Structure formats: structure tokens, C-alpha cells
Amino acid sequence: MRFFLLYLLFSGVIAARCQEVNVRVTASFSGKPLLLESFYQLPGGDSIAFDGVRFYISDIALYLGDKRVYTEKDSYHLVDVSDEVTTHFRVSATQHFDKIVFHLGIDSATSTSGALGGDLDPGKGMFWTWQSGYINCKIEGRSNRCPTRHHDFSLHLGGYSGADLAIQEIALPVSPGDIVINLPLDKFLAAIDLRRQHTVMSPGPGAVALSKTLAALFEVSR
Amino acid sequence: MRKRWVIGILAALMVLLSFKKERLFTEPSGWPEAVYDFKRNPPDPAKIEIGRLLFYDPVLSRDSTISCGSCHLQYTAFAHVDHRLSHGISDRIGTRNAPALVNLAWARDFMWDGAVNHLDVQALAPIANPDEMDESIAHVVAKLQKTERYPALFYAAYGDSAIKTEYVLKSLSQFMLTFVSANSRYDRVKKGLDTFTAKEAKGYALFRTHCSSCHTEPLFTNQRYEYNGLPIDDSLQDWGRMRITRRSADSLRFKVPTLRNIEFSYPYMHDGRFKSLHQVLNHYASGIQQAPALPPSLQKGIPLSGSDKAELVAFLLTLTDREFLYNNAFSFRGR
């Protein structure tokens, strides 16, 4: 009996301390979930539609204050906002936490490690073939604001070395329970100028600037 | 007592494993340590064999006409003999001369401008290039999966009959890593098993004085990007390393190629502009164009008399490694 009570006590403690946390990553436009191939109004009357929004989230960690309480192993997630399977994952928190920290993109060491599998498979269309390196983020679509053929825009953001390093750290305060991380793309379009910033397909200052702008917009929603 | 047994077994295993690595990939004695990280892709005969089949299989190209071996022929040190610029799908012509594939385990990066950072991901570039194979790696994997032979081979090698990009690329690396050329007359002379003729010995001395700062022994490349005084080809407008780094200091710099097997890897230079070694030496003697990136050793050109050039060529021919050029293990053997 005494053992049973002890067991109950322990399992209760463990259950309280080790909890599965669902993480979901979403993209939104004007407060509503983003739909691909759907036209949205931009301030000023222009319209925009997205064909694809894909990005890497890596190196997920949970913090309590300044203390790291959880580090995900082999933490690489290719998120495709149109494919629900890729937007959900689980982390197991062993302690309370009040902050999630992750990276937008792939780090230099991984970018120079040769052929990798899983979400890092270079066949997933997120690896430059003419110049090695992961594309951290692809945002593609069309808008009459773009002075390009078919009004297309293609933002392929990447770069892993020196001043071209495009990976961004993102830290967001969270409350206990499941975490929903949202990327409000209407704010991204308000922060950039599609008339000029419509085609980025190689590492460089353009990709780094857009990556910083994008990373600053991630938010936690409940 | 038990501990000793365990240690003994572990030691025996390590010896066995090192023996295996030794046989499949040999670092010639006295050479620097290979750069390729074999721990992530340990040599395995089944994987090397898949790599060999893939290297010679045109399934890698959009219309199944071009294989790696189309532009990298073994008998010419895996360069493309007689083609100044690489010749790809539908008779399209690329912008650069297909380089020799020799001693790749020692290379830090790849391509004339260093665009590729690891041997494993090198093959992605020609596969995707519209002037070369014009295909996507994802589609290559899907095509391989539908073949009769490959799923079983991948299962035997990787324990997985669902073919993955990673397996395809690692197998190609395994095969290319076996391209070790270290048994030329030069190498045998260095080991004391042969001697240079008087002419070759004079050529070697000239080489040490004028060429070896970039074409550093034993790999005959310092693996760096240098400007060697070639005037730009107006029709190609190829600025080399600068395209990758966007630094003006890298304008016109190209990777220093190895000189091993140079007798057979003509034409020479990144754009294949020279057909013979004499044309190359004439360039260094009297064709150098001044530019900020020119290394000090080339600023006045290399003063070479007619006999100096003949002696240098005699030495360069000692870098031919017939065992490498005719090694059956590297050859196409039918399908």
C-alpha cells in the first residue's frame, strides 16, 4: 500500500513535470489564416496572391527565464504553410517554461555538411544547386505591384557564410500549454516594397535584410 | 580479466575497420590528411558500386542522354577531351571547361569558382543546370525508384529500398572518392623507385622555382583561387570567384587545377582556351595580363627559354598515372 502511494505520488510528479507541448506554425493575412492562390487587397488598392510559403525552423529550445530547459535534438523543420503535416510538431517540456527560442533558417555547419536527409533533403527544393546552401525561406506569388513578367515575385532567402549569413534567431514569450507561432504576411508586405524587392534568388545584403524583417514579425497567438 | 577481453576485441575490431578503410580508400603516404569527412559516409563496396553505376547512367539527365561520364572521361583523367566548354543536353554548350576529377577527397570546395561547398552536393549542380543535364534530383530519385535494378541495390547498401536523395549523392561521392591518382613516374621517383631523366630533372627544378607556389605538391594545387593573367573572354564574361563572393578582389580568380595527368586533360584553363602545354607555357612566359589580383610571382611573367619550356613539359609528363587512367574499378562496364 505504501509503495502504491509512493508510486502514485511519483507518477503524479513526473506527469506534472513532463508534458507534451504541441507547436503549430501558421501564416496569416489581415488576421485570417493565409490561403494560397487567394487574392488579398494591399493598402493602396493593389492585390496580391501567394503560390507558396515555405521556411525552415531549426534549433528549437524552451527557456525559463535565462535557463534553457529543453533543446530539441536534430531540430530541423521545413514548414510549408499549405501542408498541415509540416506545420505541427511536438516538444516535450520537462519543466515550466516561459519562452521559446528558434531559428529561421539553417546554420553554417549544417549547410556545409554534405548530403543530408529528412527535411534537409536537398531534393525538397530548398537547396541551391548552382551555389551550395539552403534556401531558408521561399515566399512566392504575384502582385500587380511587381514590375516583373507575369507580375511574379520570388523571394528566396538564404546565405550561410560571412556577411551573407541569413539565419535569424527568434525568441518569443509564451505561456504554459500549446504554442501557436504565427507569421503575419500582411505586416511583411507593409514593411517591404514589392516594387523593388520582388526578386531575390541568391545570398547577399538583400536576402539578409529581408530575413531580418521577416524574423521580427513572428508572433505568438493563442 | 573480462575488461582485457573487451579491450582486445575492440582493438581487433578497430584494426579490421581501419584495414577496410585502407583498402577502399588509401591516403598515399606523405600526403596531407583527406578533407572529406569519411565518418559521415564510410567507404562501402556496395555504395561505391552504386556510385559507379550512377556515374555512367544517363538517367541523371532529363532525356536520358547525358551521364557524368559524358563530360568526365576516365582516359582523360575524367576531363572532357577536345571540348573547350562542356557539352551537355541537346548539344547545348556550357560556359566552362569540364575539370579533371582527381584526388577529390582533398578538395575543400568544388567548381572553377568554388560555388559548391561539399563533394556530396556537387552532382546537384550539373543535374539541375539547363545546359548540362536539365533535370531535378527529386525526379532522378523517382526515376531510379521505378527501375528494376536500383531499389534492390540501395536496399542492400542502405537497408532501405525507398531511394533517397541522400543515398544517391553519398553513393556518387563514394565512387568519386576512389579517384586517387598517386602512382605517376613523379611519385615513383619520390619514393626512390625510379629516376628522372636529365631533362625531366631540369624541368622539375624549374617547376619548383616558378610553379609550385600555386601548383603545390603532392596534389599539385594549393586549392586556392588565383588570377593567372588570362585576358577575359568577351563572349563569356566570366569573372570567376567574384560571382560567388561578390568581392572585387576575387575578380578573374579561378580555382588552381591539379596538374596530375595533365598530359591527357587538355584543353586547358577554365574556358579551355589552350590546346597544348606549349600554349600554356607561352602564356606564362609572354601572355600575362596585369591586374590587381595577379600574384607577385606572375607580375613579370615567367622567364622561360625554349629549352626551359621543353624541360618543363618533360617534367609535366611524369605526372601521368597510367594505373589511374586505366584502372578497371573506375570504368564503365556495361549495364
Coordinates of C-alpha atoms in Angstrom, one line a residue:
Chain A
M1 CA 0.0 0.0 0.0
R2 CA 2.8 2.3 1.0
F3 CA 4.6 1.5 -2.3
F4 CA 1.4 2.2 -4.2
L5 CA 1.0 5.6 -2.6
L6 CA 4.6 6.3 -3.4
Y7 CA 4.1 5.3 -7.0
L8 CA 1.1 7.5 -7.3
L9 CA 3.0 10.4 -5.9
F10 CA 5.9 9.9 -8.2
S11 CA 3.9 9.3 -11.4
G12 CA 2.0 12.4 -10.5
V13 CA 5.2 14.4 -10.2
I14 CA 6.5 13.0 -13.4
A15 CA 3.2 13.7 -15.2
A16 CA 3.3 17.3 -14.0
R17 CA 6.9 17.8 -14.9
C18 CA 7.0 16.1 -18.3
Q19 CA 4.4 17.4 -20.6
E20 CA 3.9 17.2 -24.4
V21 CA 3.6 20.6 -25.9
N22 CA 2.1 21.0 -29.4
V23 CA 3.8 23.6 -31.5
R24 CA 1.9 24.9 -34.5
V25 CA 3.2 27.3 -37.1
T26 CA 0.8 29.3 -39.1
A27 CA 0.8 32.2 -41.6
S28 CA -1.9 34.8 -41.7
F29 CA -3.1 37.8 -43.7
S30 CA -5.0 40.5 -42.0
G31 CA -5.7 38.3 -39.1
K32 CA -7.0 35.3 -41.1
P33 CA -5.2 32.1 -41.9
L34 CA -3.3 32.5 -45.2
L35 CA -4.9 30.8 -48.2
L36 CA -2.6 30.1 -51.2
E37 CA -3.8 31.2 -54.6
S38 CA -6.3 33.6 -53.0
F39 CA -6.2 37.3 -53.8
Y40 CA -5.8 39.8 -51.0
Q41 CA -6.0 43.6 -51.0
L42 CA -2.9 45.6 -50.3
P43 CA -3.2 49.1 -48.8
G44 CA -3.5 51.5 -51.8
G45 CA -5.6 49.1 -53.9
D46 CA -3.0 46.7 -55.3
S47 CA -3.7 43.0 -55.0
I48 CA -1.6 40.0 -54.1
A49 CA -1.8 36.2 -54.2
F50 CA 0.7 33.7 -52.8
D51 CA 1.8 30.5 -54.6
G52 CA 4.0 29.2 -51.9
V53 CA 5.3 30.0 -48.4
R54 CA 7.9 27.6 -47.1
F55 CA 10.6 28.1 -44.5
Y56 CA 12.9 26.3 -42.1
I57 CA 12.6 26.4 -38.4
S58 CA 15.5 25.0 -36.6
D59 CA 17.2 24.6 -33.2
I60 CA 14.1 24.8 -31.1
A61 CA 14.6 25.4 -27.4
L62 CA 12.4 26.3 -24.4
Y63 CA 13.6 28.6 -21.6
L64 CA 12.6 29.5 -18.2
G65 CA 14.0 33.0 -17.7
D66 CA 17.6 32.7 -19.0
K67 CA 17.8 29.0 -18.3
R68 CA 17.5 26.6 -21.2
V69 CA 15.1 23.8 -20.0
Y70 CA 14.6 21.9 -23.3
T71 CA 16.6 21.5 -26.5
E72 CA 15.1 19.6 -29.4
K73 CA 17.5 17.1 -31.0
D74 CA 18.1 17.2 -34.8
S75 CA 15.8 20.2 -34.8
Y76 CA 15.1 20.9 -38.4
H77 CA 11.5 21.5 -39.6
L78 CA 10.6 22.5 -43.1
V79 CA 7.3 24.3 -42.8
D80 CA 5.0 24.6 -45.8
V81 CA 2.0 26.6 -44.7
S82 CA -0.2 24.8 -47.3
D83 CA 0.7 21.4 -45.9
E84 CA -0.7 20.8 -42.4
V85 CA 1.5 17.9 -41.7
T86 CA 4.6 20.1 -41.8
T87 CA 3.1 22.8 -39.6
H88 CA 2.6 20.7 -36.4
F89 CA 5.3 19.3 -34.2
R90 CA 5.6 18.3 -30.6
V91 CA 8.2 19.1 -28.0
S92 CA 8.3 17.6 -24.5
A93 CA 8.8 20.1 -21.8
T94 CA 10.2 18.6 -18.5
Q95 CA 9.9 21.9 -16.7
H96 CA 8.0 25.0 -16.7
F97 CA 9.0 27.4 -19.5
D98 CA 8.1 31.0 -20.4
K99 CA 10.0 31.5 -23.7
I100 CA 10.5 29.6 -27.0
V101 CA 13.7 30.3 -29.0
F102 CA 14.2 29.0 -32.5
H103 CA 16.0 29.9 -35.7
L104 CA 14.5 30.9 -39.1
G105 CA 16.9 29.1 -41.4
I106 CA 19.7 26.6 -41.4
D107 CA 23.1 27.2 -39.7
S108 CA 26.5 27.3 -41.4
A109 CA 27.8 24.0 -40.1
T110 CA 24.7 22.1 -41.4
S111 CA 24.9 24.0 -44.7
T112 CA 28.4 22.6 -45.3
S113 CA 27.8 19.0 -44.1
G114 CA 27.1 17.4 -47.5
A115 CA 24.1 15.3 -48.3
L116 CA 21.5 15.2 -45.5
G117 CA 18.1 13.5 -45.2
G118 CA 14.7 14.2 -43.8
D119 CA 13.6 17.8 -44.0
L120 CA 17.2 18.7 -45.0
D121 CA 16.9 16.5 -48.2
P122 CA 18.3 18.8 -51.0
G123 CA 15.6 17.3 -53.2
K124 CA 12.9 19.3 -51.4
G125 CA 13.6 22.4 -53.5
M126 CA 15.1 24.3 -50.6
F127 CA 18.8 23.9 -51.6
W128 CA 20.6 26.0 -54.2
T129 CA 22.3 23.7 -56.8
W130 CA 24.4 26.3 -58.6
Q131 CA 25.9 27.6 -55.3
S132 CA 25.6 25.3 -52.3
G133 CA 23.5 26.3 -49.4
Y134 CA 20.0 26.0 -48.1
I135 CA 17.2 28.4 -49.0
N136 CA 16.0 29.3 -45.5
C137 CA 12.7 30.8 -46.8
K138 CA 10.8 30.9 -50.0
I139 CA 7.9 33.3 -50.5
E140 CA 6.4 33.3 -53.9
G141 CA 3.4 34.7 -55.7
R142 CA 2.2 37.6 -57.8
S143 CA 1.0 41.1 -57.3
N144 CA 0.2 43.9 -59.7
R145 CA 2.7 45.9 -57.6
C146 CA 5.6 43.9 -59.1
P147 CA 7.0 45.3 -62.4
T148 CA 8.1 41.7 -63.5
R149 CA 7.0 39.2 -66.1
H150 CA 3.5 38.0 -65.0
H151 CA 3.9 40.3 -62.0
D152 CA 5.6 37.5 -60.2
F153 CA 7.6 37.9 -57.0
S154 CA 10.1 35.2 -55.8
L155 CA 11.9 35.8 -52.5
H156 CA 14.4 33.0 -51.9
L157 CA 16.2 34.0 -48.8
G158 CA 19.4 32.2 -47.8
G159 CA 23.2 32.5 -47.3
Y160 CA 25.3 30.7 -44.8
S161 CA 28.7 32.4 -44.6
G162 CA 30.3 35.7 -43.5
A163 CA 28.2 38.8 -44.1
D164 CA 25.7 36.8 -46.1
L165 CA 24.6 34.7 -43.1
A166 CA 20.9 35.0 -43.3
I167 CA 19.7 32.7 -40.4
Q168 CA 17.8 34.6 -37.7
E169 CA 17.2 33.9 -34.0
I170 CA 13.7 34.4 -32.8
A171 CA 12.7 34.5 -29.1
L172 CA 9.1 34.7 -28.1
P173 CA 7.5 34.8 -24.6
V174 CA 4.9 32.0 -24.2
S175 CA 2.5 31.0 -21.5
P176 CA 2.1 27.3 -20.4
G177 CA 0.4 25.0 -22.8
D178 CA 0.4 24.6 -26.6
I179 CA 2.2 27.1 -28.7
V180 CA 1.0 28.7 -31.9
I181 CA 3.6 30.7 -33.8
N182 CA 2.2 33.0 -36.5
L183 CA 3.8 34.8 -39.4
P184 CA 1.6 37.8 -40.3
L185 CA 2.4 38.2 -44.0
D186 CA 0.4 41.4 -44.4
K187 CA 2.8 43.1 -42.0
F188 CA 5.7 41.7 -44.0
L189 CA 4.3 43.3 -47.2
A190 CA 3.8 46.6 -45.3
A191 CA 7.5 46.5 -44.3
I192 CA 8.9 45.9 -47.7
D193 CA 8.5 47.5 -51.2
L194 CA 7.4 44.9 -53.8
R195 CA 8.1 47.5 -56.5
R196 CA 11.8 47.0 -55.8
Q197 CA 12.1 43.9 -53.6
H198 CA 10.4 41.3 -55.8
T199 CA 13.2 39.0 -56.9
V200 CA 15.9 37.7 -54.5
M201 CA 17.4 34.4 -55.6
S202 CA 21.0 34.4 -54.2
P203 CA 22.7 35.2 -50.9
G204 CA 23.7 38.8 -50.2
P205 CA 22.6 42.0 -48.4
G206 CA 19.1 41.9 -49.9
A207 CA 18.5 38.4 -48.5
V208 CA 19.9 39.3 -45.1
A209 CA 17.7 42.5 -44.9
L210 CA 14.5 40.7 -45.8
S211 CA 15.3 37.8 -43.4
K212 CA 15.7 40.3 -40.6
T213 CA 12.4 42.0 -41.5
L214 CA 10.6 38.7 -41.6
A215 CA 12.1 37.3 -38.4
A216 CA 11.0 40.4 -36.4
L217 CA 7.3 39.7 -37.4
F218 CA 6.9 36.2 -35.9
E219 CA 4.4 36.4 -33.0
V220 CA 2.7 34.0 -30.6
S221 CA -1.0 33.7 -30.9
R222 CA -3.3 31.6 -28.7
Chain B
M1 CA 40.2 -10.2 -16.9
R2 CA 36.9 -9.5 -18.6
K3 CA 37.9 -5.9 -19.2
R4 CA 41.0 -7.2 -21.0
W5 CA 38.9 -9.3 -23.3
V6 CA 36.7 -6.4 -24.2
I7 CA 39.7 -4.2 -24.9
G8 CA 41.2 -7.0 -27.0
I9 CA 38.0 -7.4 -29.1
L10 CA 37.6 -3.6 -29.5
A11 CA 41.2 -3.3 -30.7
A12 CA 40.8 -6.2 -33.2
L13 CA 37.6 -4.6 -34.5
M14 CA 39.4 -1.2 -34.9
V15 CA 42.2 -2.9 -36.8
L16 CA 39.7 -4.7 -39.0
L17 CA 37.8 -1.5 -39.7
S18 CA 40.9 0.5 -40.5
F19 CA 42.0 -2.3 -42.8
K20 CA 38.7 -2.0 -44.6
K21 CA 39.0 1.8 -44.9
E22 CA 42.6 1.3 -46.0
R23 CA 41.6 -1.0 -48.9
L24 CA 38.7 1.1 -50.2
F25 CA 40.3 4.5 -49.7
T26 CA 44.0 4.8 -49.4
E27 CA 45.7 8.0 -48.3
P28 CA 49.1 7.9 -50.0
S29 CA 52.0 8.1 -47.6
G30 CA 53.3 11.6 -47.0
W31 CA 50.1 13.2 -48.3
P32 CA 48.1 15.7 -46.2
E33 CA 45.1 14.3 -44.4
A34 CA 42.0 14.0 -46.7
V35 CA 39.4 16.8 -46.2
Y36 CA 36.4 14.6 -46.9
D37 CA 34.7 13.5 -43.6
F38 CA 34.6 9.7 -44.1
K39 CA 32.9 9.3 -40.7
R40 CA 29.7 10.6 -42.2
N41 CA 29.9 8.4 -45.2
P42 CA 32.2 5.4 -44.5
P43 CA 33.5 3.6 -47.6
D44 CA 31.5 0.6 -48.5
P45 CA 31.9 -1.6 -51.7
A46 CA 28.1 -1.8 -52.3
K47 CA 27.8 2.0 -52.1
I48 CA 30.9 2.6 -54.4
E49 CA 29.3 0.2 -56.9
I50 CA 26.0 2.1 -56.9
G51 CA 28.1 5.3 -57.4
R52 CA 29.8 3.8 -60.4
L53 CA 26.5 2.7 -62.0
L54 CA 25.0 6.2 -61.4
F55 CA 28.1 8.0 -62.7
Y56 CA 27.7 6.3 -66.0
D57 CA 23.9 6.3 -66.1
P58 CA 22.2 8.9 -68.3
V59 CA 19.1 8.5 -66.2
L60 CA 20.5 11.5 -64.3
S61 CA 19.6 13.8 -67.3
R62 CA 16.1 14.9 -68.4
D63 CA 16.0 12.9 -71.6
S64 CA 18.4 10.1 -70.6
T65 CA 21.2 11.2 -73.0
I66 CA 23.9 12.6 -70.7
S67 CA 25.7 10.9 -67.8
C68 CA 28.5 12.2 -65.6
G69 CA 30.8 10.1 -67.8
S70 CA 29.8 12.1 -70.9
C71 CA 31.9 15.0 -69.9
H72 CA 34.3 13.3 -67.4
L73 CA 36.1 10.5 -69.3
Q74 CA 38.3 8.2 -67.4
Y75 CA 41.1 8.0 -70.0
T76 CA 41.5 11.8 -69.9
A77 CA 41.6 12.0 -66.1
F78 CA 37.8 12.5 -66.1
A79 CA 38.0 15.7 -68.1
H80 CA 36.3 16.3 -71.4
V81 CA 39.0 15.9 -74.1
D82 CA 38.7 18.2 -77.2
H83 CA 35.8 20.2 -75.8
R84 CA 36.8 23.7 -74.7
L85 CA 33.4 24.2 -72.9
S86 CA 31.4 21.4 -71.5
H87 CA 28.9 19.9 -73.9
G88 CA 25.5 19.0 -72.4
I89 CA 21.9 18.0 -73.2
S90 CA 20.6 18.7 -76.7
D91 CA 24.0 19.8 -77.9
R92 CA 23.9 22.8 -75.6
I93 CA 27.3 24.3 -74.7
G94 CA 28.1 25.4 -71.1
T95 CA 30.3 28.2 -70.1
R96 CA 33.3 26.3 -68.6
N97 CA 35.7 23.5 -69.3
A98 CA 34.8 20.3 -67.5
P99 CA 37.6 19.9 -64.9
A100 CA 39.6 16.7 -64.3
L101 CA 38.2 14.6 -61.3
V102 CA 41.3 13.6 -59.4
N103 CA 42.0 13.3 -55.7
L104 CA 38.7 14.9 -54.8
A105 CA 38.9 13.7 -51.2
W106 CA 41.5 16.5 -50.6
A107 CA 39.4 19.3 -52.1
R108 CA 37.6 21.8 -49.7
D109 CA 35.3 23.1 -52.4
F110 CA 34.4 22.5 -56.0
M111 CA 33.9 24.1 -59.4
W112 CA 36.2 26.6 -61.0
D113 CA 34.7 29.3 -58.7
G114 CA 34.2 27.3 -55.6
A115 CA 30.4 27.5 -55.8
V116 CA 30.0 24.1 -54.3
N117 CA 30.9 23.5 -50.7
H118 CA 31.0 19.7 -50.4
L119 CA 31.6 16.8 -52.7
D120 CA 28.2 15.3 -51.7
V121 CA 26.3 18.2 -53.2
Q122 CA 28.5 18.7 -56.2
A123 CA 26.4 16.5 -58.5
L124 CA 23.3 18.7 -57.9
A125 CA 24.8 21.4 -60.0
P126 CA 25.2 19.6 -63.3
I127 CA 22.0 17.7 -62.8
A128 CA 20.0 20.9 -62.5
N129 CA 21.9 23.1 -65.0
P130 CA 19.8 23.5 -68.1
D131 CA 22.9 23.4 -70.3
E132 CA 24.1 20.1 -68.7
M133 CA 21.5 17.6 -67.6
D134 CA 18.4 19.8 -67.1
E135 CA 16.8 17.6 -64.5
S136 CA 15.8 17.8 -60.9
I137 CA 17.3 15.5 -58.2
A138 CA 13.8 14.7 -56.9
H139 CA 12.8 13.4 -60.3
V140 CA 16.0 11.4 -60.7
V141 CA 15.2 9.7 -57.4
A142 CA 11.6 9.0 -58.6
K143 CA 13.0 7.6 -61.9
L144 CA 15.5 5.4 -60.1
Q145 CA 12.8 4.1 -57.8
K146 CA 10.9 2.8 -60.9
T147 CA 13.9 0.9 -62.3
E148 CA 14.2 -2.8 -61.8
R149 CA 17.8 -2.8 -60.6
Y150 CA 18.3 0.2 -58.3
P151 CA 15.8 -0.4 -55.4
A152 CA 17.4 -3.7 -54.6
L153 CA 20.9 -2.3 -54.8
F154 CA 20.0 0.6 -52.5
Y155 CA 18.3 -1.8 -50.1
A156 CA 21.5 -4.0 -50.0
A157 CA 23.7 -0.9 -49.4
Y158 CA 21.5 1.3 -47.2
G159 CA 18.9 -1.1 -45.7
D160 CA 16.2 0.9 -47.3
S161 CA 14.6 0.2 -50.7
A162 CA 12.9 3.7 -50.7
I163 CA 15.7 5.6 -52.5
K164 CA 16.6 8.9 -51.0
T165 CA 18.5 11.9 -52.4
E166 CA 21.0 11.4 -49.6
Y167 CA 21.8 7.8 -50.7
V168 CA 22.2 8.9 -54.4
L169 CA 24.5 11.7 -53.5
K170 CA 26.6 9.8 -51.0
S171 CA 27.0 6.9 -53.4
L172 CA 28.3 9.2 -56.1
S173 CA 30.7 10.7 -53.6
Q174 CA 31.9 7.2 -52.6
F175 CA 32.7 6.4 -56.2
M176 CA 34.4 9.7 -56.9
L177 CA 36.4 9.5 -53.7
T178 CA 38.1 6.4 -55.1
F179 CA 39.7 8.5 -57.9
V180 CA 43.1 8.7 -56.2
S181 CA 45.9 9.3 -58.5
A182 CA 49.3 8.8 -56.7
N183 CA 51.3 6.4 -58.9
S184 CA 52.8 8.5 -61.6
R185 CA 56.5 8.4 -62.5
Y186 CA 56.9 11.5 -60.4
D187 CA 55.5 9.6 -57.4
R188 CA 57.8 6.6 -58.0
V189 CA 60.8 8.9 -58.3
K190 CA 59.8 10.5 -55.0
K191 CA 59.7 7.0 -53.4
G192 CA 63.1 6.2 -54.9
L193 CA 61.7 3.5 -57.2
D194 CA 62.6 5.4 -60.4
T195 CA 64.7 8.3 -61.6
F196 CA 64.1 11.4 -63.7
T197 CA 66.0 11.8 -67.0
A198 CA 68.3 14.8 -67.0
K199 CA 65.7 16.8 -69.0
E200 CA 62.9 15.9 -66.5
A201 CA 65.1 16.8 -63.5
K202 CA 65.8 20.2 -65.0
G203 CA 62.1 20.6 -65.7
Y204 CA 61.3 19.7 -62.0
A205 CA 63.8 22.3 -60.8
L206 CA 62.1 25.0 -63.0
F207 CA 58.8 23.8 -61.7
R208 CA 59.9 24.2 -58.1
T209 CA 61.1 27.7 -58.8
H210 CA 58.2 29.1 -60.9
C211 CA 55.1 27.0 -60.5
S212 CA 54.9 25.2 -57.2
S213 CA 53.6 28.1 -55.1
C214 CA 50.2 27.6 -56.7
H215 CA 50.6 24.0 -58.1
T216 CA 51.8 22.8 -54.7
E217 CA 53.0 19.2 -54.3
P218 CA 51.8 16.5 -53.8
L219 CA 48.3 17.4 -55.0
F220 CA 49.8 19.9 -57.5
T221 CA 47.2 22.5 -56.4
N222 CA 47.1 24.8 -53.4
Q223 CA 43.3 24.5 -53.6
R224 CA 43.0 28.3 -53.8
Y225 CA 41.6 30.8 -56.2
E226 CA 44.2 32.7 -58.2
Y227 CA 44.4 35.1 -61.2
N228 CA 46.9 33.8 -63.7
G229 CA 46.9 36.7 -66.1
L230 CA 44.5 35.4 -68.7
P231 CA 42.7 38.2 -70.5
I232 CA 38.9 37.9 -70.2
D233 CA 37.0 36.2 -73.0
D234 CA 34.5 38.9 -74.1
S235 CA 31.9 36.4 -75.2
L236 CA 31.8 34.6 -71.9
Q237 CA 32.3 37.5 -69.4
D238 CA 33.3 35.0 -66.7
W239 CA 34.6 36.8 -63.7
G240 CA 35.2 33.6 -61.7
R241 CA 35.3 33.6 -58.0
M242 CA 33.8 37.1 -57.8
R243 CA 30.4 35.8 -58.8
I244 CA 30.4 33.8 -55.5
T245 CA 32.0 36.2 -53.1
R246 CA 30.9 39.4 -54.8
R247 CA 34.3 40.8 -53.7
S248 CA 36.1 42.8 -56.4
A249 CA 39.4 41.4 -55.1
D250 CA 38.2 38.0 -56.4
S251 CA 37.7 39.3 -59.9
L252 CA 39.1 36.8 -62.5
R253 CA 40.2 34.4 -59.9
F254 CA 39.6 30.7 -60.7
K255 CA 40.5 27.5 -58.8
V256 CA 44.1 26.3 -59.3
P257 CA 43.6 23.0 -61.0
T258 CA 45.8 19.9 -60.3
L259 CA 48.5 19.1 -62.8
R260 CA 48.3 15.4 -62.3
N261 CA 47.6 13.6 -65.6
I262 CA 47.8 16.9 -67.4
E263 CA 49.1 15.2 -70.5
F264 CA 45.6 13.9 -71.1
S265 CA 43.3 16.6 -69.5
Y266 CA 43.5 19.1 -72.4
P267 CA 42.2 21.6 -73.3
Y268 CA 43.5 23.8 -70.5
M269 CA 42.2 26.7 -68.4
H270 CA 38.7 27.3 -67.1
D271 CA 37.5 28.1 -70.6
G272 CA 39.6 25.5 -72.4
R273 CA 41.4 28.2 -74.4
F274 CA 44.7 26.4 -74.7
K275 CA 45.0 23.1 -76.6
S276 CA 48.6 22.2 -75.7
L277 CA 51.0 22.6 -72.8
H278 CA 53.2 24.7 -75.1
Q279 CA 50.4 27.2 -75.5
V280 CA 50.0 27.3 -71.7
L281 CA 53.8 27.9 -71.1
N282 CA 53.8 30.6 -73.8
H283 CA 51.0 32.3 -71.9
Y284 CA 53.0 32.3 -68.7
A285 CA 56.2 33.4 -70.5
S286 CA 54.8 36.3 -72.5
G287 CA 51.0 36.5 -72.4
I288 CA 50.3 37.6 -68.8
Q289 CA 47.9 40.5 -68.5
Q290 CA 48.3 42.8 -65.5
A291 CA 45.5 43.1 -63.0
P292 CA 45.4 43.8 -59.2
A293 CA 44.7 40.1 -58.3
L294 CA 47.9 38.9 -60.1
P295 CA 50.2 37.2 -57.6
P296 CA 53.7 38.7 -57.3
S297 CA 55.3 35.6 -58.8
L298 CA 53.5 36.3 -62.1
Q299 CA 53.8 40.0 -62.3
K300 CA 56.7 39.9 -64.7
G301 CA 55.7 36.7 -66.4
I302 CA 57.8 33.6 -66.0
P303 CA 61.1 34.0 -67.9
L304 CA 61.3 30.7 -69.9
S305 CA 63.7 30.0 -72.8
G306 CA 62.7 27.5 -75.5
S307 CA 64.7 24.7 -73.8
D308 CA 63.2 25.6 -70.4
K309 CA 59.7 25.1 -71.8
A310 CA 60.7 21.7 -73.3
E311 CA 62.2 20.7 -69.9
L312 CA 59.1 21.8 -68.1
V313 CA 56.9 19.8 -70.4
A314 CA 59.1 16.7 -69.9
F315 CA 58.5 17.1 -66.2
L316 CA 54.8 17.6 -66.5
L317 CA 54.5 14.4 -68.5
T318 CA 55.9 12.5 -65.5
L319 CA 52.6 13.3 -63.7
T320 CA 50.8 10.9 -65.9
D321 CA 49.4 8.0 -63.9
R322 CA 48.5 5.2 -66.3
E323 CA 47.4 2.9 -63.4
F324 CA 44.8 5.6 -62.6
L325 CA 43.8 6.2 -66.2
Y326 CA 43.3 2.5 -67.0
N327 CA 42.0 1.3 -63.6
N328 CA 39.1 -1.0 -64.3
A329 CA 37.5 -0.1 -61.0
F330 CA 36.7 3.4 -62.3
S331 CA 35.4 2.2 -65.7
F332 CA 32.1 1.9 -67.4
R333 CA 31.4 -1.8 -67.5
G334 CA 28.1 -2.0 -69.3
R335 CA 24.7 -2.2 -67.7

